[in-house]
CSV table of C-alpha atoms (C1' of nucleotides) in Angstrom, one decimal:
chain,number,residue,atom,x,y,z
A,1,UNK,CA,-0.3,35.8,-100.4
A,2,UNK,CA,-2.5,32.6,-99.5
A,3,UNK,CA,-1.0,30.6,-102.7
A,4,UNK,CA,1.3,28.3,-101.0
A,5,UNK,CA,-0.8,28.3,-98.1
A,6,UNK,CA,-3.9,26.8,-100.4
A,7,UNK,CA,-1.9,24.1,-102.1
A,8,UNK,CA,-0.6,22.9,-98.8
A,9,UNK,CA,-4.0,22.9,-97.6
A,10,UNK,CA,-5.5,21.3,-100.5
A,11,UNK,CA,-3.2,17.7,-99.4
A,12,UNK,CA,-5.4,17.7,-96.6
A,13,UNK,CA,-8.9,18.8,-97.2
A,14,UNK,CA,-10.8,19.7,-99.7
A,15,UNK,CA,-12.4,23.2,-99.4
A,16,UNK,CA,-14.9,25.1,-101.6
A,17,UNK,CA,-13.9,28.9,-102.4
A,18,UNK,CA,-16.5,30.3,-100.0
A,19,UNK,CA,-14.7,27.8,-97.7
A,20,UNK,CA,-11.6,28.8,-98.4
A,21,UNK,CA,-12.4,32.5,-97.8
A,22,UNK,CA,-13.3,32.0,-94.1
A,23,UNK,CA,-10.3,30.1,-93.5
A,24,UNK,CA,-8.1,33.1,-94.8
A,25,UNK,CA,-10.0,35.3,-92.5
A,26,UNK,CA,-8.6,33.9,-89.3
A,27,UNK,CA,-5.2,34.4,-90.6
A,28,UNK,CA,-3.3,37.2,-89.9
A,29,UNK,CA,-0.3,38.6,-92.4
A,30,UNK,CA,3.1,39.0,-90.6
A,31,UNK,CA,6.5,40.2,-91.6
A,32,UNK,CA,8.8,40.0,-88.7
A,33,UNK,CA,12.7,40.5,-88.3
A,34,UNK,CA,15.4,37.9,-88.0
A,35,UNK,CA,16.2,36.9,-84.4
A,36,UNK,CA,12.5,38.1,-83.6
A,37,UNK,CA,10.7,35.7,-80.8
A,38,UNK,CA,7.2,34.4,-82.3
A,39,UNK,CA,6.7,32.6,-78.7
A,40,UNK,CA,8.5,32.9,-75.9
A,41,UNK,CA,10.0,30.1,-72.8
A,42,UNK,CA,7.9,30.4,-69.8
A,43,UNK,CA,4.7,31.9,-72.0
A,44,UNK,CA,1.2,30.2,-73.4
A,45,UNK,CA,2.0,29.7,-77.1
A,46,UNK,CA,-1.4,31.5,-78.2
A,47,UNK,CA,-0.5,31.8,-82.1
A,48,UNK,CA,0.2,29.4,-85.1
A,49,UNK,CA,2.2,30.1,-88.1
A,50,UNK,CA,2.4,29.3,-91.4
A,51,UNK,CA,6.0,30.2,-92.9
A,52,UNK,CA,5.2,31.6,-96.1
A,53,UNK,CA,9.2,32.7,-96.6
A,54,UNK,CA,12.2,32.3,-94.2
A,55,UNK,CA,13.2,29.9,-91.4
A,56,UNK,CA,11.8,29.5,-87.7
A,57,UNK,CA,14.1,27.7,-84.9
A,58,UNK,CA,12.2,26.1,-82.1
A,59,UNK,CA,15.0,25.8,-79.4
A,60,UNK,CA,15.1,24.8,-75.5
A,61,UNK,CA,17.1,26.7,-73.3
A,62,UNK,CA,19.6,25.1,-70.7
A,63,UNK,CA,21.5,27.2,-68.6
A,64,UNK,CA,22.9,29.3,-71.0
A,65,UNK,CA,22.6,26.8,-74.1
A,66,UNK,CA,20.2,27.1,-76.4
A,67,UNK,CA,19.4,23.3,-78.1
A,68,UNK,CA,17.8,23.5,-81.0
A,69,UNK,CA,14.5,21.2,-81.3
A,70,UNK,CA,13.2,21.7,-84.5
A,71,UNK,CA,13.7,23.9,-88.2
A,72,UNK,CA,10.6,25.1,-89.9
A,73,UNK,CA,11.3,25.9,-93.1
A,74,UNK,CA,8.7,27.3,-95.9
A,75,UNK,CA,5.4,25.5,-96.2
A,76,UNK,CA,5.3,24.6,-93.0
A,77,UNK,CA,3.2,25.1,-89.6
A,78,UNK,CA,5.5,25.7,-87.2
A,79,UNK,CA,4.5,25.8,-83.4
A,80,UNK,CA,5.3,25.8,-79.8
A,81,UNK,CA,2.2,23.1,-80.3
A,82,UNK,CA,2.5,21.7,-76.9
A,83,UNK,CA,2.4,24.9,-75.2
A,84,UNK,CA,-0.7,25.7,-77.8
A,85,UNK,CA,-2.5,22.6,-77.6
A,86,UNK,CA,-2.3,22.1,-73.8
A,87,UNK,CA,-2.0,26.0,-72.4
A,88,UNK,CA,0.6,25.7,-70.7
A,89,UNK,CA,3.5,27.6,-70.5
A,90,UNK,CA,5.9,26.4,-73.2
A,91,UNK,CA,9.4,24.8,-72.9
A,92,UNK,CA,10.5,25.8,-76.3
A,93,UNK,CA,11.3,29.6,-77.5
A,94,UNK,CA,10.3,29.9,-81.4
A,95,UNK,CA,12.3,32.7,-83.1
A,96,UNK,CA,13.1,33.7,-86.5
A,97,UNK,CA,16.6,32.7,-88.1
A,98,UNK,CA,15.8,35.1,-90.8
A,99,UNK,CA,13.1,37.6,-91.9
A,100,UNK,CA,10.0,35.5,-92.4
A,101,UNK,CA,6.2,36.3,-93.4
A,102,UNK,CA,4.0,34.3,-91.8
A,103,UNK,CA,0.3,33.9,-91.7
A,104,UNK,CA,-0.7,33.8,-88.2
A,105,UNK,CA,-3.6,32.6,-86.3
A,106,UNK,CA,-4.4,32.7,-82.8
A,107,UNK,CA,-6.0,29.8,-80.4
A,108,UNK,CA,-8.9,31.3,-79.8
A,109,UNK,CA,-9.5,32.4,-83.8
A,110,UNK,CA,-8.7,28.6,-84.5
A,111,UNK,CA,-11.5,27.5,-82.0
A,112,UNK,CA,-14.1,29.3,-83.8
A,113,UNK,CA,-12.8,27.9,-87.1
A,114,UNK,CA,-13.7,24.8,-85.8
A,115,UNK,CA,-16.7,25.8,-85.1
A,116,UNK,CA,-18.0,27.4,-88.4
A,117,UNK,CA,-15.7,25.0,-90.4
A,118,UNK,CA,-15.9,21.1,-88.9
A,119,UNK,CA,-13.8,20.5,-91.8
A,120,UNK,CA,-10.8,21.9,-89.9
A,121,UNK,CA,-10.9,19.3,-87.4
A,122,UNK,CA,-9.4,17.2,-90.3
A,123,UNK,CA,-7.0,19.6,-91.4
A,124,UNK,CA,-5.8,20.0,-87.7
A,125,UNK,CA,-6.1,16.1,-87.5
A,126,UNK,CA,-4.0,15.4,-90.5
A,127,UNK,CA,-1.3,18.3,-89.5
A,128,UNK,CA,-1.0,16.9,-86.1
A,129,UNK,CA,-0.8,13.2,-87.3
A,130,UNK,CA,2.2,14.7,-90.2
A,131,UNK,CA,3.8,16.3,-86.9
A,132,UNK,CA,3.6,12.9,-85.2
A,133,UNK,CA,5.1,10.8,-88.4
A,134,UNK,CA,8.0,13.1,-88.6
A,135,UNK,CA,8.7,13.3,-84.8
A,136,UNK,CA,9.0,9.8,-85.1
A,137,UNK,CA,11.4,10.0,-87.6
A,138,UNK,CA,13.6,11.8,-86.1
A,139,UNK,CA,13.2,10.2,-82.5
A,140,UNK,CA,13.7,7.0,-83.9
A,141,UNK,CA,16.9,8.0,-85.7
A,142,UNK,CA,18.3,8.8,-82.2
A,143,UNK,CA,17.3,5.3,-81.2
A,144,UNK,CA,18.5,3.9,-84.8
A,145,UNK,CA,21.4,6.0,-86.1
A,146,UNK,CA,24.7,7.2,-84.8
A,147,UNK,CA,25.2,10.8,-84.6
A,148,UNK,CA,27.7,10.7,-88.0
A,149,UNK,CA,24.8,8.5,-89.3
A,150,UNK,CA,22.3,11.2,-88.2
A,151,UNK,CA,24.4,14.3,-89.4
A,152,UNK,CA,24.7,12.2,-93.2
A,153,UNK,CA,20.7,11.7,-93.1
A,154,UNK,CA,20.8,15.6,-92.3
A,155,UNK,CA,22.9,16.7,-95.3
A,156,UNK,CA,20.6,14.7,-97.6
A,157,UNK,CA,17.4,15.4,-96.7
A,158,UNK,CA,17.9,19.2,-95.9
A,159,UNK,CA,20.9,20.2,-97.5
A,160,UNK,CA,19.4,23.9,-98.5
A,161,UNK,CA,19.6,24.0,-94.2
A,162,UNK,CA,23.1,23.6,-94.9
A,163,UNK,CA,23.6,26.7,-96.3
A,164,UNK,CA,21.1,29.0,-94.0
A,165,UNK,CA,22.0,27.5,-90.2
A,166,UNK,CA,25.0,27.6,-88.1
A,167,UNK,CA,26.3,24.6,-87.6
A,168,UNK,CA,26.7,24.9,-83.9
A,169,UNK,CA,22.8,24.6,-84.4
A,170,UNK,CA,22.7,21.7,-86.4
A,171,UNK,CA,24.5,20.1,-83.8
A,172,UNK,CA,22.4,20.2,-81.4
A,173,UNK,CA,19.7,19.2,-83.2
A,174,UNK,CA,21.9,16.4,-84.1
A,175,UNK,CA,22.2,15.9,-79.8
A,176,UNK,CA,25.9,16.5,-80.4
A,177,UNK,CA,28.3,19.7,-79.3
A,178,UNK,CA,29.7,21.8,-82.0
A,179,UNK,CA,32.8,20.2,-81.5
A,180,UNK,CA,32.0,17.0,-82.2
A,181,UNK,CA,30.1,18.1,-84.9
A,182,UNK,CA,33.3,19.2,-86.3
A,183,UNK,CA,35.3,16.3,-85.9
A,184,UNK,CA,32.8,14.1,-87.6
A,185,UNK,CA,32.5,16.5,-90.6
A,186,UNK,CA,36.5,15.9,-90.8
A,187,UNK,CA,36.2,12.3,-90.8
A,188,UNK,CA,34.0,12.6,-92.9
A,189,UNK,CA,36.5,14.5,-96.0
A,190,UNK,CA,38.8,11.9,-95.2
A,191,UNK,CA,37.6,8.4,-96.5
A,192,UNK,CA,41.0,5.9,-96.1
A,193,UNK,CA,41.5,3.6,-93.4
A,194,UNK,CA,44.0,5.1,-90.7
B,1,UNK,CA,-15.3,-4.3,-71.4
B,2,UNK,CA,-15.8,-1.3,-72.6
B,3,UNK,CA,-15.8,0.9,-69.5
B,4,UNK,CA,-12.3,2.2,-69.4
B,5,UNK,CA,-12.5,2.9,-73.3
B,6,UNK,CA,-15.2,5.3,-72.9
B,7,UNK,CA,-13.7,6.9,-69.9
B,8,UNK,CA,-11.0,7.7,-71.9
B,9,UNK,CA,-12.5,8.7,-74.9
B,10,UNK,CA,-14.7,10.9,-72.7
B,11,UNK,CA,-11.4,13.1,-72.1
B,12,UNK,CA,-11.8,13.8,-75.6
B,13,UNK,CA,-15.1,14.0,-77.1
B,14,UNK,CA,-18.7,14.0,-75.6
B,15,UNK,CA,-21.0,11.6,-77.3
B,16,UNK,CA,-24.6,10.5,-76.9
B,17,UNK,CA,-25.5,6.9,-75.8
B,18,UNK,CA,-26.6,6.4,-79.3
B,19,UNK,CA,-23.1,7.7,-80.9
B,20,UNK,CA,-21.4,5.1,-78.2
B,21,UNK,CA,-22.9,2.2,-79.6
B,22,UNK,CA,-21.9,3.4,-82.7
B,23,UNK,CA,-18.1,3.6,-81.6
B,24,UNK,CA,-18.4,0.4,-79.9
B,25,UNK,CA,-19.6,-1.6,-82.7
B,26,UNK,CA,-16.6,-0.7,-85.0
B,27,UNK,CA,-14.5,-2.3,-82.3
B,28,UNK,CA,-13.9,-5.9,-81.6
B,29,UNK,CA,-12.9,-7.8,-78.5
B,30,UNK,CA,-9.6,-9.5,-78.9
B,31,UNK,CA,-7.5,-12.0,-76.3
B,32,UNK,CA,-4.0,-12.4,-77.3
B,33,UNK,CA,-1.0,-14.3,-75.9
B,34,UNK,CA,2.4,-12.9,-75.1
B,35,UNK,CA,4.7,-12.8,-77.4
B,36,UNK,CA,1.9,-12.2,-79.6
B,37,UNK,CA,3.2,-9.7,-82.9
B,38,UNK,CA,-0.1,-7.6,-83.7
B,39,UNK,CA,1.7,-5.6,-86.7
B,40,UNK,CA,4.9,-6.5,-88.1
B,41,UNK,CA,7.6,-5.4,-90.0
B,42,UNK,CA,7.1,-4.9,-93.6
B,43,UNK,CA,3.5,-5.3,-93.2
B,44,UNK,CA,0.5,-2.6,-93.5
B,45,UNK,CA,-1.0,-2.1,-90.0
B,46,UNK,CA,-4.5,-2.4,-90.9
B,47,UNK,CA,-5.4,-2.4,-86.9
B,48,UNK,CA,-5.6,0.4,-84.2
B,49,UNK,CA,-5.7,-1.3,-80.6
B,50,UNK,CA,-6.6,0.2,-77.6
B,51,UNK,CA,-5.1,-1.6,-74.6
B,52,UNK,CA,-7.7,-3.1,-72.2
B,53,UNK,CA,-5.2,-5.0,-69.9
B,54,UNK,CA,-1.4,-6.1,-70.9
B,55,UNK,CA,1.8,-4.6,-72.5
B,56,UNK,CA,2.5,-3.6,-76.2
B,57,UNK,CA,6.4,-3.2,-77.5
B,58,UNK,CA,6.6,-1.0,-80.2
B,59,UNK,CA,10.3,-2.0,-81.7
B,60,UNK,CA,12.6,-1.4,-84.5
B,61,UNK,CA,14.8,-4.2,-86.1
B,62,UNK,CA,18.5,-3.1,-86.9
B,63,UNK,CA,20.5,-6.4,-87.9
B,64,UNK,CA,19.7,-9.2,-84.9
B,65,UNK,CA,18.7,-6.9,-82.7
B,66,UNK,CA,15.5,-5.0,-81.9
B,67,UNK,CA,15.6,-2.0,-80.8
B,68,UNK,CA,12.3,-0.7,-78.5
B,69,UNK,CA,10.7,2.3,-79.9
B,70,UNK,CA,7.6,2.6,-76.7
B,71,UNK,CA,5.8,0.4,-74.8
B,72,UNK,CA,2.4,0.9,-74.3
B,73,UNK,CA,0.2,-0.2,-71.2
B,74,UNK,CA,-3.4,-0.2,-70.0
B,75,UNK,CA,-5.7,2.8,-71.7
B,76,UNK,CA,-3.3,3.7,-74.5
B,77,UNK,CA,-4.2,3.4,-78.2
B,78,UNK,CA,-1.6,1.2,-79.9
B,79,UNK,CA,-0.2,0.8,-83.2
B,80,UNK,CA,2.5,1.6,-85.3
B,81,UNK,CA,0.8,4.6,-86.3
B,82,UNK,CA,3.2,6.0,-89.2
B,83,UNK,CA,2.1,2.7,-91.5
B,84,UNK,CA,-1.5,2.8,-90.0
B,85,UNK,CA,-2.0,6.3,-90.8
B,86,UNK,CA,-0.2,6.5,-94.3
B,87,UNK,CA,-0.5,2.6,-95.7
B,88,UNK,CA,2.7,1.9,-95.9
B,89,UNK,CA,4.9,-1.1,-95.2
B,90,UNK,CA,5.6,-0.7,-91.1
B,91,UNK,CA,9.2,0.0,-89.9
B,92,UNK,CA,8.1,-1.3,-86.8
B,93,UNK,CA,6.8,-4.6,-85.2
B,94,UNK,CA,4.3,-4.0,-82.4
B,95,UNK,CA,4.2,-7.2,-80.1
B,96,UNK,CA,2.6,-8.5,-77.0
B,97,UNK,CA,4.8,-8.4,-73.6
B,98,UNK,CA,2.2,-9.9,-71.4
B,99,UNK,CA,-1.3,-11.8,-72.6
B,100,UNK,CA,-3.6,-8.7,-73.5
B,101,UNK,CA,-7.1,-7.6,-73.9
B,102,UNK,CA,-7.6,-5.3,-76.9
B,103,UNK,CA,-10.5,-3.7,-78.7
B,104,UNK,CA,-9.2,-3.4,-82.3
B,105,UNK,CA,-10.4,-1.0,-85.1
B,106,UNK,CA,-9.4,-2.0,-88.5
B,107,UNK,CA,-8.4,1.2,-90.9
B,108,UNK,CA,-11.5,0.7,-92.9
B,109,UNK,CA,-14.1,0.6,-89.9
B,110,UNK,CA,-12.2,3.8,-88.8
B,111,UNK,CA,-12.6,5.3,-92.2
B,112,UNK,CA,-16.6,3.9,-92.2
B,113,UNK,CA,-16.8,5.8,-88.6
B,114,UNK,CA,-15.2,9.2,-90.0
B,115,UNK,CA,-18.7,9.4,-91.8
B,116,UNK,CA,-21.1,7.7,-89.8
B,117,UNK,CA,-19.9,9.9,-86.6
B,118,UNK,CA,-17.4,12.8,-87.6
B,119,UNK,CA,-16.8,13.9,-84.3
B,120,UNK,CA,-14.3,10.9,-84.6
B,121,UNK,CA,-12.3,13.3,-86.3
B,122,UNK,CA,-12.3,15.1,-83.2
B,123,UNK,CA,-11.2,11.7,-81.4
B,124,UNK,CA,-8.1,10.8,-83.7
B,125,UNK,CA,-7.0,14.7,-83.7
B,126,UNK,CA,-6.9,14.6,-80.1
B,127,UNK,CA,-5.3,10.9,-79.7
B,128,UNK,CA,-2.6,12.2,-82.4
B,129,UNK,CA,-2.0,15.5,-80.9
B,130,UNK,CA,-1.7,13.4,-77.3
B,131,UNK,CA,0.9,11.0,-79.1
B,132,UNK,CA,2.9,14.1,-80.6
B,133,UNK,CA,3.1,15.8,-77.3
B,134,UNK,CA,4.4,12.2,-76.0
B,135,UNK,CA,6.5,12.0,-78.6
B,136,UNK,CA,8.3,15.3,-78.4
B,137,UNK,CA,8.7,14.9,-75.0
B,138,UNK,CA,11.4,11.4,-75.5
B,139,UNK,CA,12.7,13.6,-78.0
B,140,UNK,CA,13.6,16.4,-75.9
B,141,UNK,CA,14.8,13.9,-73.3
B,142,UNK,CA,17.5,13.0,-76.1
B,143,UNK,CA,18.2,16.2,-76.7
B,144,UNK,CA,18.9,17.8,-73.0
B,145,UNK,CA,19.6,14.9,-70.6
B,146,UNK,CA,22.0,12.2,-70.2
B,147,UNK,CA,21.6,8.3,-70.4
B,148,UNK,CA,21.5,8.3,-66.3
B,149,UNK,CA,19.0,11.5,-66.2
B,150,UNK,CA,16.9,9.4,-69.0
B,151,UNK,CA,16.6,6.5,-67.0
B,152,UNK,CA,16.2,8.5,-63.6
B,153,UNK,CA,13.3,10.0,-65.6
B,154,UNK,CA,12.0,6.6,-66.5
B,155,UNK,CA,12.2,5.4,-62.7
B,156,UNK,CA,10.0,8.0,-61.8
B,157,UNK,CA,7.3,8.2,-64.6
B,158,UNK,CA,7.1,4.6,-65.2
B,159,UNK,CA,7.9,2.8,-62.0
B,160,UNK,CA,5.2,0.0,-62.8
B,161,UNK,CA,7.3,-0.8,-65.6
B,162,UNK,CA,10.5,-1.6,-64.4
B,163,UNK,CA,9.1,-4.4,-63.0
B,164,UNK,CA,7.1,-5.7,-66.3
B,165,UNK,CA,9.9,-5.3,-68.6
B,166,UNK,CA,13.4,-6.7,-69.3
B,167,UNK,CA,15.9,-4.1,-68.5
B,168,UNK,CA,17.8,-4.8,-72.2
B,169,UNK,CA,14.2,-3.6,-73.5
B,170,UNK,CA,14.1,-0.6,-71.3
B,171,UNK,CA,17.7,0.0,-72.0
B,172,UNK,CA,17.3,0.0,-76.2
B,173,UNK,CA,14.3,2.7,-75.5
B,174,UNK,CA,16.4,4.8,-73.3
B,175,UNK,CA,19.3,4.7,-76.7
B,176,UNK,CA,21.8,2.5,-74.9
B,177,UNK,CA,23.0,-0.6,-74.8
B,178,UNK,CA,22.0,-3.3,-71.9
B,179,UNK,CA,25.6,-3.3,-70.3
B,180,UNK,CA,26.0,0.4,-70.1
B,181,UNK,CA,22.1,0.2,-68.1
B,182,UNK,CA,24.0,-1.8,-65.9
B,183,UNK,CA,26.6,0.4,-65.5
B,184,UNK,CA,24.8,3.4,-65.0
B,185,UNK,CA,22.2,1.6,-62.1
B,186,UNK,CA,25.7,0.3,-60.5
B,187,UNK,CA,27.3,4.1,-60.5
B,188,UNK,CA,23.7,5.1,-58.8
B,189,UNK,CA,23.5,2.8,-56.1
B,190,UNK,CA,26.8,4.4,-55.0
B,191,UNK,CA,26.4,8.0,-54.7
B,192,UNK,CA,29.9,8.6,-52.7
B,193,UNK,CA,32.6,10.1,-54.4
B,194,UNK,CA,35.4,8.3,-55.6
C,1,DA,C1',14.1,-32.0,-61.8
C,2,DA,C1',17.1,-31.2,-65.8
C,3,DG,C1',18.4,-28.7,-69.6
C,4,DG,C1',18.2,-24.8,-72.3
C,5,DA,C1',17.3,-20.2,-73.1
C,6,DT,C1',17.1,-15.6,-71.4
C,7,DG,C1',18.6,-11.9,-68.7
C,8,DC,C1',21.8,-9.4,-65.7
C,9,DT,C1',26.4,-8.1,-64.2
C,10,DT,C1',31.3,-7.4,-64.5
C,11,DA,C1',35.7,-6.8,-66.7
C,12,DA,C1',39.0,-5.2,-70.3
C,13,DC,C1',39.8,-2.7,-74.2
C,14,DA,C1',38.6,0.4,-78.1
C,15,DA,C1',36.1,4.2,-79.9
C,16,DA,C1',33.6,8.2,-79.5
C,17,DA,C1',31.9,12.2,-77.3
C,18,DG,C1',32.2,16.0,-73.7
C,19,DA,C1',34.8,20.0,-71.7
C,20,DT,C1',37.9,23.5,-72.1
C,21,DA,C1',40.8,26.5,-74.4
C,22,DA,C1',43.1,28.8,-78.1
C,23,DG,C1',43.3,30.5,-82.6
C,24,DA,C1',41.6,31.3,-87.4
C,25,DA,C1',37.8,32.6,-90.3
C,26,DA,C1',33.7,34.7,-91.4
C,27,DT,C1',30.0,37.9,-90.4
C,28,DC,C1',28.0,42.0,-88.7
C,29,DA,C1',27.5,46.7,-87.4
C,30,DA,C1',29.1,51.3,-86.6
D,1,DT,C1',36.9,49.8,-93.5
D,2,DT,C1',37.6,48.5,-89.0
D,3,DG,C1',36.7,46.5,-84.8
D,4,DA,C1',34.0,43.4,-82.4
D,5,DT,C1',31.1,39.3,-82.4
D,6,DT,C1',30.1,35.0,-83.8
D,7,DT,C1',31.3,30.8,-85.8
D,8,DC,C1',34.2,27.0,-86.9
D,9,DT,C1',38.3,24.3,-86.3
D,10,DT,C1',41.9,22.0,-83.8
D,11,DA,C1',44.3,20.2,-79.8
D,12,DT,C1',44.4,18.0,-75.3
D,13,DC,C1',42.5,15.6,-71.7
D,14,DT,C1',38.6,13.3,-69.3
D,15,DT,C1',34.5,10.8,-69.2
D,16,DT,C1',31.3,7.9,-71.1
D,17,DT,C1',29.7,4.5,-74.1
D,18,DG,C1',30.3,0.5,-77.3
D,19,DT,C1',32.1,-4.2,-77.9
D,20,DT,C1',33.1,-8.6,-76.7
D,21,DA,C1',33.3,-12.2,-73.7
D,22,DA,C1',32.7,-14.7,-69.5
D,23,DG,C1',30.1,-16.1,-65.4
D,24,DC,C1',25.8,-16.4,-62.7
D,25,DA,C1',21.1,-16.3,-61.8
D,26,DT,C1',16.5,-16.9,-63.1
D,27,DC,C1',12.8,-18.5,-65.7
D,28,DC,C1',10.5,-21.7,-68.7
D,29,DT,C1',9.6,-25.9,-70.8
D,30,DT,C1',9.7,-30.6,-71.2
DNA sequence: AAGGATGCTTAACAAAAGATAAGAAATCAA
DNA sequence: TTGATTTCTTATCTTTTGTTAAGCATCCTT
């Protein structure tokens, strides 16, 4: 049940077993539903999960659109990590795409941890900073790529996603409509010059 | 020269006079010129700066052109923090706008501090968390609001900027080119209707 | 002060994306 | 299985942005 959750641990810090057992004490086990909302708009994100199995969709909501923000797919901590870091009341929802199990911690849990486990503050550290890297990524592909250029960067370095999400959600992680989406995945079969 | 680095750092961590003149002697004092490139492109950033006084350009470099990534100003840690944190070549060039003051950390002094003072850890997990909370922020901007609402945005957050940078600069970081800026500040100086 | 570079605006045209709507296809649930 | 959603595609039209080029203004350097 902690396997995956170890090894991905391990990449960051180093932990003895006795270590390692207080660490899986302030995780919780969680099997939850598809569509089911792991943090809510408009509430203080008080929980952090590891996504042992399944996919998590961290989306904003505007009007009656949702845009998706983010995927979170296996092996992965996934967050409304504003909202927890800062207590505020989050932007993002976070909600299953399909059944997951997750290993959960709360805010409060993870403050002690920090407390009879300094070493998290470099686990934390180095998650954050691996949150950072990638947001950058993909921010700077906005700044870099066009959104065909984007959506071909996509199908390469998450083409299991392919399979798994609507498209009408890739596309707005892609900041496109599903229409244009569409179009460019045409374009895209057809290589000749017009 | 120090006084508005520990008043930031104080937002994050709590630390003894003694642990202070610890933090302070892994820094150095550093006057540069404008224009000046602190990390560039293909290059390792070995260096962390915080800003004493001046303006930093984070860009990208697609072809000719660059493209600005952020700009940082007074009381921000700089650096293109992907290649700092993971010692890899840079993606990005991190240049002077104005002549700056900096206190600079090299990666190694940073690494020397981790074990002479590991509340550090606390430090960098709190300046990274900061940065990804920045960070997701211009990405969400991307992802819900239009060129115009993006730079109506800027107007109001960063005010002090629009007069220290070119617009062409301001327009790359907003993800548009310098004649459709000028477009859009044309259509807003004219709020009739057609 | 002169000359050159840099930055900003404007225009004209091409290319792409948004909005809306309609229909086909796939998925889900009773 | 059937009926109802949801999802994807396609078409049309509008709006916006990109591209290229030209003209000014401003700043900087010599």
């Amino acid at each position: 049940m902690f396997s995956a959750f170890h090894q991905i641990v391990e990449q960051f810090v180093k932990l003895e077993a006795q270590e390692k057992r207080i660490l899986e004490q302030a995780f919780t086990f969680k099997r939850v539903p598809k569509k089911y909302k792991l943090t809510s708009k408009g509430e203080v994100a008080n929980e952090l999960f590891f996504i042992n199995k399944g996919l998590v969709r961290l989306y904003y909501t505007k009007g009656e659109d949702e845009i998706t923000g983010f995927i979170f797919k296996e092996n992965l901590f996934a967050s409304s990590y504003d909202s927890f870091l800062r207590r505020v009341p989050s932007l993002q929802t976070l909600e299953t795409l399909e059944a997951c199990e997750l290993l959960v911690i709360t805010y409060q849990k993870l403050e002690e941890l920090y407390v009879a486990l300094p070493k998290i503050n470099v686990l934390t550290r180095k998650v954050a900073e691996q949150r950072f890297i990638n947001g950058q990524q993909i921010l700077s592909s906005f700044l870099l790529e066009s959104p065909e250029e984007r959506y071909r960067r996509f199908e390469v370095q998450h083409r299991d996603l392919l399979q798994r999400v609507p498209q009408n959600m890739i596309a707005s992680f892609l900041g496109i409509t599903p229409v244009s989406l569409s179009r460019i995945r045409k374009r895209m079969q057809q290589p000749w010059s017009p």
